[in-house]
Every structure is written in C-alpha cells, then in structure tokens.
CSV table of C-alpha atoms in Angstrom, one decimal:
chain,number,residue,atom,x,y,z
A,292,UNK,CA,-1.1,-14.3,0.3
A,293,UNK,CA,1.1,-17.1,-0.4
A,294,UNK,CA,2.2,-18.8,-4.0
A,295,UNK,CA,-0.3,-21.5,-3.0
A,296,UNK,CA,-3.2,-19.2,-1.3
A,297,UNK,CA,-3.1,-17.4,-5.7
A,298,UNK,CA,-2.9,-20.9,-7.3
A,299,UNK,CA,-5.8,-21.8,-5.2
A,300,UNK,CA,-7.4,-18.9,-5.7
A,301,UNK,CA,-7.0,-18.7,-9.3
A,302,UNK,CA,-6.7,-22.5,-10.7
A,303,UNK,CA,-8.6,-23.8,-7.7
A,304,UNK,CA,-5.6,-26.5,-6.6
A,305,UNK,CA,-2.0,-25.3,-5.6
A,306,UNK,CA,0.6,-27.1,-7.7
A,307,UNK,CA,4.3,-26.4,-6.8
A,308,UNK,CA,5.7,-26.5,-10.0
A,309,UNK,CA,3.6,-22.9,-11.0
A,310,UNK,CA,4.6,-21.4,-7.8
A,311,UNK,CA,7.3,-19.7,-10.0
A,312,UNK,CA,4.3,-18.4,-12.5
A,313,UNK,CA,2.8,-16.4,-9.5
A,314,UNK,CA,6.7,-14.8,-9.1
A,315,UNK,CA,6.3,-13.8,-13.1
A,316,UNK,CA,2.8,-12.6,-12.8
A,317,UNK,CA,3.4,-10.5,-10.1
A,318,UNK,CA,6.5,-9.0,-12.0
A,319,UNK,CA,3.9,-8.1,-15.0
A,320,UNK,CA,1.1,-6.6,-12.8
A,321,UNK,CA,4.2,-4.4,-11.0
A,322,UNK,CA,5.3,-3.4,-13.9
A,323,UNK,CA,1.7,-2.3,-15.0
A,324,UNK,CA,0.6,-0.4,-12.2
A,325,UNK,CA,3.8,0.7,-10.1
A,326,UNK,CA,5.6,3.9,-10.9
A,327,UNK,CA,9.4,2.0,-10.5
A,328,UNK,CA,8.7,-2.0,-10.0
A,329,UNK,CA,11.7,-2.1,-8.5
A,330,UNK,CA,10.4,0.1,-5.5
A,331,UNK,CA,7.1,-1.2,-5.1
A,332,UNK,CA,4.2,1.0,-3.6
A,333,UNK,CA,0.9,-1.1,-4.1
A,334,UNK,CA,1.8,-4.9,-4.2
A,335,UNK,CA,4.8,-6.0,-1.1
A,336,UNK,CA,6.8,-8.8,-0.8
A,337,UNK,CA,6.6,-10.6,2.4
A,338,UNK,CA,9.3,-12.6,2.3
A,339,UNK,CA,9.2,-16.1,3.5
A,340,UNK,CA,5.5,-15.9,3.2
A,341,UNK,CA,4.4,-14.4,-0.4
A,342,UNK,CA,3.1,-11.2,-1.7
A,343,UNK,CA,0.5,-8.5,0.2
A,344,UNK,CA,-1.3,-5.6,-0.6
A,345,UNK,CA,-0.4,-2.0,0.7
A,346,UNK,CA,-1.8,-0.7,3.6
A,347,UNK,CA,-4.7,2.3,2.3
A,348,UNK,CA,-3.1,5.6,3.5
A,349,UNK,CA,-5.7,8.1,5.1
C-alpha cells in the first residue's frame, strides 16, 4: 500500500502533509508485533512505493 492508499483508507482523503504520520504508525505497530523492528518479519518496506504485508509461509 502506499502513504496515500492508508490515508485514504483510514481518513477517507490522502493529504500529503500526514504522509509522514503513516511512517510513525507503522514504526509503533512494528514495534508491537515484530520480534526486532529493525528486521521486520510481518509488515515490509517497499521502497519507492510504501509498506506491504508478508507473504503467508506454508
């Protein structure tokens, strides 16, 4: 998803001065659910794009 797909999503209009909020969110949630935020396992940066899920492993 990009910075503006999650401000839609959540506020229901994308403005660019919160895209930076998404960044600090998504710090927060990593810290919450990842064993070491800093190596992420569950939410991925794709950079020049935004942030996706991980893949489901079998």
């Amino acid at each position: 998803f990009t910075r503006s797909q999650l401000l839609t999503a959540v506020r229901g209009v994308a403005i660019e001065s919160y895209e930076r909020a998404i960044d600090a969110h998504i710090k927060n949630i990593r810290r919450k659910i990842e064993a070491d935020p800093r190596e992420p396992r569950y939410v991925l940066t794709a950079y020049g794009v935004g942030y996706r899920f991980a893949e489901a492993q079998p």
